[in-house]
Short mmCIF file of C-alpha atoms in Angstrom, two decimals:
data_model
loop_
_atom_site.label_atom_id
_atom_site.label_comp_id
_atom_site.label_asym_id
_atom_site.label_seq_id
_atom_site.Cartn_x
_atom_site.Cartn_y
_atom_site.Cartn_z
CA MET A 1 107.30 40.75 -131.58
CA THR A 2 105.08 40.15 -128.59
CA ALA A 3 101.38 39.55 -128.91
CA THR A 4 99.02 41.42 -126.68
CA VAL A 5 95.80 40.02 -125.40
CA ASP A 6 92.95 42.37 -124.71
CA ALA A 7 91.39 41.98 -121.32
CA PRO A 8 87.82 40.70 -121.48
CA LYS A 9 85.28 43.46 -121.23
CA SER A 10 82.89 43.29 -118.35
CA THR A 11 79.25 42.92 -119.35
CA HIS A 12 78.01 43.92 -115.91
CA ARG A 13 76.13 47.18 -115.94
CA ALA A 14 76.53 49.61 -113.12
CA PRO A 15 73.30 50.19 -111.26
CA ALA A 16 71.46 53.30 -112.33
CA VAL A 17 71.98 56.18 -109.96
CA VAL A 18 68.83 58.03 -109.08
CA SER A 19 69.49 61.72 -108.72
CA ASP A 20 68.25 63.78 -105.79
CA ARG A 21 66.00 65.67 -108.16
CA SER A 22 64.39 62.47 -109.47
CA SER A 23 63.88 61.21 -105.92
CA ALA A 24 62.27 64.50 -104.93
CA GLU A 25 60.00 64.36 -107.98
CA ASN A 26 58.99 60.78 -107.15
CA ARG A 27 58.16 61.72 -103.57
CA LEU A 28 56.18 64.73 -104.76
CA GLY A 29 54.31 62.55 -107.24
CA LEU A 30 53.41 60.07 -104.52
CA ARG A 31 52.11 62.84 -102.29
CA LEU A 32 50.05 64.32 -105.11
CA VAL A 33 48.39 61.06 -106.12
CA ALA A 34 47.89 59.76 -102.56
CA PRO A 35 44.55 61.58 -101.96
CA ALA A 36 43.14 60.33 -105.27
CA VAL A 37 44.32 56.77 -104.51
CA VAL A 38 42.68 56.86 -101.09
CA VAL A 39 39.40 58.13 -102.52
CA MET A 40 39.43 55.50 -105.29
CA LEU A 41 40.10 52.75 -102.77
CA LEU A 42 37.20 53.93 -100.63
CA VAL A 43 34.90 54.15 -103.65
CA THR A 44 35.93 50.90 -105.40
CA ALA A 45 37.40 48.62 -102.75
CA TRP A 46 34.34 48.49 -100.51
CA PRO A 47 31.89 47.57 -103.31
CA MET A 48 34.29 44.87 -104.50
CA ILE A 49 34.64 43.46 -100.99
CA GLN A 50 30.86 43.51 -100.63
CA ALA A 51 30.44 41.78 -104.01
CA LEU A 52 33.01 39.15 -103.06
CA TYR A 53 31.15 38.53 -99.79
CA LEU A 54 27.72 38.26 -101.44
CA SER A 55 29.09 35.92 -104.12
CA LEU A 56 29.58 33.30 -101.42
CA PHE A 57 25.85 33.18 -100.68
CA GLN A 58 22.74 32.03 -102.45
CA TYR A 59 20.89 35.29 -101.95
CA ARG A 60 17.78 36.55 -103.69
CA LEU A 61 16.68 40.06 -102.86
CA THR A 62 13.00 39.08 -102.86
CA SER A 63 13.73 36.38 -100.24
CA PRO A 64 16.29 37.89 -97.87
CA ASP A 65 15.45 35.42 -95.09
CA GLU A 66 16.50 32.49 -97.27
CA LYS A 67 20.09 33.64 -97.57
CA GLU A 68 22.34 30.58 -97.57
CA PHE A 69 26.12 30.20 -97.57
CA VAL A 70 27.23 28.19 -100.61
CA GLY A 71 30.94 29.00 -100.75
CA LEU A 72 32.19 28.79 -104.31
CA GLY A 73 28.92 27.27 -105.51
CA ASN A 74 27.89 30.40 -107.39
CA TYR A 75 31.18 30.42 -109.27
CA ALA A 76 30.75 26.75 -110.19
CA THR A 77 27.23 27.52 -111.43
CA VAL A 78 28.40 30.45 -113.54
CA LEU A 79 31.44 28.70 -115.02
CA GLY A 80 29.39 25.61 -115.79
CA ASP A 81 26.70 27.52 -117.65
CA GLY A 82 26.99 27.74 -121.44
CA LEU A 83 25.28 31.14 -121.44
CA PHE A 84 28.20 32.66 -119.52
CA TRP A 85 30.72 31.43 -122.08
CA LYS A 86 28.53 32.50 -125.01
CA ASP A 87 28.26 36.01 -123.59
CA THR A 88 32.00 36.06 -122.92
CA VAL A 89 32.69 35.14 -126.55
CA ASN A 90 30.36 37.94 -127.68
CA THR A 91 32.21 40.38 -125.45
CA VAL A 92 35.63 39.28 -126.74
CA ILE A 93 34.49 39.57 -130.36
CA ILE A 94 33.14 43.07 -129.79
CA MET A 95 36.32 44.10 -127.97
CA VAL A 96 38.76 42.71 -130.56
CA VAL A 97 36.90 44.01 -133.64
CA THR A 98 36.12 47.47 -132.28
CA VAL A 99 39.58 48.09 -130.83
CA ALA A 100 41.30 46.92 -134.04
CA VAL A 101 39.13 49.13 -136.28
CA GLU A 102 39.40 52.08 -133.90
CA LEU A 103 43.18 51.74 -133.81
CA VAL A 104 43.44 52.02 -137.60
CA ILE A 105 40.86 54.78 -138.06
CA GLY A 106 42.04 56.58 -134.93
CA PHE A 107 45.60 56.64 -136.23
CA VAL A 108 44.42 58.12 -139.53
CA PHE A 109 42.48 60.79 -137.65
CA ALA A 110 45.50 61.46 -135.43
CA MET A 111 47.70 61.94 -138.51
CA VAL A 112 45.15 64.34 -139.97
CA MET A 113 44.88 66.36 -136.75
CA HIS A 114 48.68 66.40 -136.41
CA ARG A 115 49.50 67.43 -139.98
CA VAL A 116 46.60 69.64 -140.97
CA ILE A 117 47.36 73.34 -141.15
CA PHE A 118 44.20 74.88 -142.58
CA ALA A 119 41.23 75.12 -140.16
CA ARG A 120 43.00 72.92 -137.63
CA GLY A 121 40.64 73.81 -134.77
CA VAL A 122 37.52 73.11 -136.82
CA ILE A 123 38.83 69.77 -138.07
CA ARG A 124 39.93 68.61 -134.61
CA THR A 125 36.61 69.63 -133.09
CA SER A 126 34.66 67.84 -135.82
CA ILE A 127 36.60 64.62 -135.29
CA LEU A 128 36.12 64.71 -131.51
CA ILE A 129 32.37 65.53 -131.52
CA PRO A 130 31.11 61.89 -131.39
CA TYR A 131 33.04 61.22 -128.18
CA GLY A 132 31.25 64.12 -126.49
CA ILE A 133 27.84 62.58 -127.14
CA ILE A 134 26.36 60.48 -124.34
CA THR A 135 26.60 56.76 -125.15
CA VAL A 136 22.87 56.15 -124.66
CA VAL A 137 22.03 59.00 -127.05
CA SER A 138 24.40 57.69 -129.73
CA ALA A 139 23.00 54.16 -129.26
CA PHE A 140 19.45 55.43 -129.85
CA ALA A 141 20.67 57.30 -132.94
CA TRP A 142 22.27 54.18 -134.39
CA GLN A 143 19.23 52.07 -133.50
CA PHE A 144 17.17 54.52 -135.56
CA THR A 145 19.79 54.40 -138.32
CA PHE A 146 19.58 50.61 -138.68
CA SER A 147 15.81 50.50 -138.18
CA LEU A 148 13.89 48.44 -140.73
CA THR A 149 11.01 50.92 -140.93
CA ASN A 150 12.59 54.37 -140.83
CA GLY A 151 16.38 53.89 -140.95
CA TRP A 152 18.51 55.10 -143.85
CA VAL A 153 21.14 52.34 -144.03
CA ASN A 154 19.03 50.02 -146.21
CA SER A 155 18.06 52.75 -148.66
CA TRP A 156 21.56 54.24 -148.92
CA PHE A 157 23.50 50.98 -149.22
CA ASN A 158 21.07 48.69 -151.06
CA TRP A 159 23.54 48.69 -153.98
CA LEU A 160 25.67 46.29 -151.93
CA PRO A 161 24.80 42.64 -152.61
CA TRP A 162 24.21 41.75 -148.95
CA ILE A 163 21.94 44.72 -148.14
CA ALA A 164 18.34 45.01 -149.36
CA GLU A 165 15.47 47.36 -148.67
CA ASP A 166 13.99 44.83 -146.22
CA THR A 167 17.19 43.86 -144.41
CA ASN A 168 16.35 43.44 -140.71
CA TRP A 169 19.55 44.32 -138.89
CA PHE A 170 18.15 43.34 -135.51
CA GLY A 171 16.52 40.11 -136.69
CA ASP A 172 19.63 37.91 -136.58
CA HIS A 173 22.75 37.53 -134.47
CA TRP A 174 25.54 38.75 -136.74
CA PRO A 175 23.73 41.75 -138.28
CA ALA A 176 22.76 42.87 -134.77
CA MET A 177 26.34 42.43 -133.58
CA PHE A 178 27.53 44.44 -136.60
CA ALA A 179 25.16 47.30 -135.74
CA ILE A 180 26.32 47.29 -132.12
CA MET A 181 29.99 47.36 -133.13
CA VAL A 182 29.43 50.18 -135.64
CA SER A 183 27.80 52.30 -132.93
CA GLU A 184 30.69 51.56 -130.56
CA ILE A 185 33.34 52.36 -133.18
CA TRP A 186 31.67 55.64 -134.15
CA LYS A 187 31.39 56.74 -130.53
CA THR A 188 34.86 55.90 -129.23
CA THR A 189 37.21 56.24 -132.20
CA PRO A 190 37.78 59.94 -131.35
CA PHE A 191 39.05 58.91 -127.91
CA MET A 192 41.52 56.54 -129.53
CA SER A 193 42.63 59.23 -131.97
CA LEU A 194 43.15 61.69 -129.11
CA LEU A 195 45.47 59.28 -127.28
CA LEU A 196 47.36 58.50 -130.49
CA LEU A 197 47.68 62.21 -131.27
CA ALA A 198 49.43 62.69 -127.92
CA GLY A 199 51.91 59.96 -128.84
CA LEU A 200 52.34 61.25 -132.38
CA SER A 201 53.29 64.69 -131.11
CA GLN A 202 56.19 63.10 -129.19
CA VAL A 203 57.81 61.64 -132.31
CA SER A 204 60.87 63.68 -133.23
CA GLU A 205 60.51 65.52 -136.52
CA ASP A 206 64.30 65.37 -136.87
CA MET A 207 64.19 61.57 -137.00
CA ILE A 208 61.49 61.66 -139.68
CA GLU A 209 63.44 64.20 -141.74
CA ALA A 210 66.62 62.16 -141.37
CA ALA A 211 64.82 59.06 -142.66
CA LYS A 212 63.43 61.09 -145.56
CA VAL A 213 66.93 62.35 -146.43
CA ASP A 214 68.18 58.73 -146.38
CA GLY A 215 65.60 57.90 -149.04
CA ALA A 216 63.02 56.13 -146.90
CA THR A 217 59.54 55.99 -148.41
CA TRP A 218 56.44 57.11 -146.52
CA TRP A 219 55.61 53.55 -145.53
CA GLN A 220 59.17 52.92 -144.37
CA ARG A 221 59.11 56.07 -142.25
CA LEU A 222 55.79 54.95 -140.81
CA TRP A 223 56.87 51.40 -139.90
CA LYS A 224 60.50 52.10 -138.97
CA VAL A 225 60.32 55.52 -137.29
CA ILE A 226 56.81 56.68 -136.36
CA LEU A 227 55.14 53.52 -135.03
CA PRO A 228 58.13 52.24 -132.98
CA ASN A 229 58.38 55.61 -131.25
CA MET A 230 54.64 55.58 -130.55
CA ARG A 231 54.61 52.15 -128.90
CA ALA A 232 53.91 53.53 -125.42
CA ALA A 233 51.03 55.69 -126.66
CA ILE A 234 49.60 52.80 -128.68
CA MET A 235 49.76 50.55 -125.64
CA VAL A 236 47.90 53.08 -123.49
CA ALA A 237 45.27 53.61 -126.19
CA VAL A 238 44.70 49.89 -126.72
CA LEU A 239 44.68 49.22 -122.98
CA PHE A 240 42.10 51.90 -122.18
CA ARG A 241 39.83 51.03 -125.09
CA ALA A 242 40.07 47.26 -124.62
CA LEU A 243 39.09 47.51 -120.95
CA ASP A 244 36.26 49.87 -121.80
CA ALA A 245 35.01 47.73 -124.70
CA PHE A 246 35.06 44.59 -122.57
CA ARG A 247 32.57 46.24 -120.22
CA ILE A 248 30.17 47.25 -123.02
CA PHE A 249 26.60 47.59 -121.80
CA ASP A 250 24.81 50.77 -122.95
CA ASN A 251 24.77 50.02 -126.67
CA ILE A 252 23.42 46.51 -126.16
CA PHE A 253 20.84 47.65 -123.62
CA VAL A 254 19.45 50.29 -125.97
CA MET A 255 19.77 48.61 -129.34
CA THR A 256 18.86 44.94 -128.70
CA ARG A 257 18.38 44.40 -124.95
CA GLY A 258 20.32 41.17 -125.44
CA ALA A 259 18.02 39.76 -128.14
CA GLN A 260 19.45 37.53 -130.89
CA ASP A 261 22.17 36.29 -128.52
CA THR A 262 23.87 39.68 -128.36
CA GLU A 263 24.35 39.75 -124.58
CA SER A 264 27.68 40.80 -123.15
CA SER A 265 29.18 39.82 -119.79
CA SER A 266 28.08 43.12 -118.25
CA PHE A 267 24.55 42.70 -119.60
CA LEU A 268 24.36 39.19 -118.14
CA THR A 269 25.39 40.59 -114.76
CA TYR A 270 22.72 43.28 -115.07
CA ARG A 271 20.01 40.71 -115.80
CA GLN A 272 20.96 38.59 -112.81
CA VAL A 273 21.09 41.47 -110.33
CA ILE A 274 18.51 43.99 -111.56
CA GLU A 275 15.95 41.86 -113.39
CA GLN A 276 16.11 38.58 -111.44
CA PHE A 277 17.32 39.96 -108.06
CA GLN A 278 19.94 37.20 -107.82
CA LEU A 279 22.52 39.08 -105.75
CA GLY A 280 24.65 35.98 -105.14
CA LEU A 281 25.00 34.95 -108.78
CA GLY A 282 25.22 38.56 -109.92
CA SER A 283 28.02 39.27 -107.46
CA ALA A 284 29.91 36.18 -108.64
CA LEU A 285 29.56 37.43 -112.22
CA SER A 286 30.84 40.88 -111.27
CA VAL A 287 33.86 39.40 -109.48
CA LEU A 288 34.67 37.25 -112.51
CA LEU A 289 34.30 40.28 -114.76
CA PHE A 290 36.67 42.25 -112.54
CA LEU A 291 39.26 39.45 -112.57
CA THR A 292 38.96 39.13 -116.35
CA VAL A 293 39.59 42.84 -116.78
CA LEU A 294 42.69 42.60 -114.58
CA LEU A 295 43.97 39.63 -116.60
CA LEU A 296 43.28 41.47 -119.83
CA ALA A 297 45.22 44.53 -118.64
CA PHE A 298 48.15 42.32 -117.60
CA LEU A 299 48.25 40.55 -120.98
CA ILE A 300 48.13 43.81 -122.97
CA VAL A 301 50.98 45.34 -120.96
CA LYS A 302 53.04 42.16 -121.38
CA MET A 303 52.27 41.99 -125.10
CA PHE A 304 53.61 45.47 -125.83
CA ARG A 305 56.66 45.15 -123.55
CA VAL A 306 56.92 48.88 -123.08
CA ASP A 307 59.27 50.35 -120.50
CA LEU A 308 57.32 53.48 -119.56
CA ALA A 309 60.31 54.91 -117.69
CA GLN A 310 62.44 54.79 -120.85
CA ALA A 311 59.53 56.04 -122.95
CA ARG A 312 59.40 59.06 -120.67
CA GLY A 313 63.13 59.61 -121.14
CA GLU A 314 64.44 58.40 -117.79
CA GLY A 315 66.28 55.34 -119.10
#
């Protein structure tokens, strides 16, 4: 009796063959987006180049004749200032807290909008209304809400041990930060829910039904079927909202104007350029903010490890 030895299987994958149709679609896509890319480069690239150039000078708008080349001196000044790091920490806290809360509440809203049958249009419209309100208007509304003299938060929630009739929400750092984050969450959660709804609609109902037939509980279907198949949508939602939250300005400008150490990185840049006319330092701050946003986007994409081509069904 002779023994047979199976030949080792090759683990080398054949390179993916791109069909003529896919190539044609890619070329068409490039042609369609090219005009928008050119316009965006013209609109954004020139201001960034100008900001990068001005950041190399000690330049005050009220003294244009005293413009002096300092190289990276403005960056050294900014990075060596404790105020910059304090404002950066504030910005990171606002971004992390608001995006985390919005992700949870937005997913609940997305599930409601996806599953509801009765009065679907009314419910979806009601959920999305806050996002249609101008940020400055919503900030003024929430400033009034938390006001010590005529707001309703203290009178409605004075049954909580940490809230009293005379609680001054804008008199200390953390209460003011809480008010700012509440206004941001209320305004932008509908946007998060809209992005998550788009991802939720792509989850196959057959997979959910199959898991239900196999005896999976609701939580098991959520963690094992729904969320894994929504990873691309969750990444997009977190990416968009994190970048937007990191540039927060309107709420702080309206509600506190940076008082009680509630400044953000964008508000610090505003004060340097608009209030103090320091174009050199302000430009250095804007360049650092731009680089931070790029780094943040890179880290979020790497963290989720989503292959968008496979998520779209091309893999």
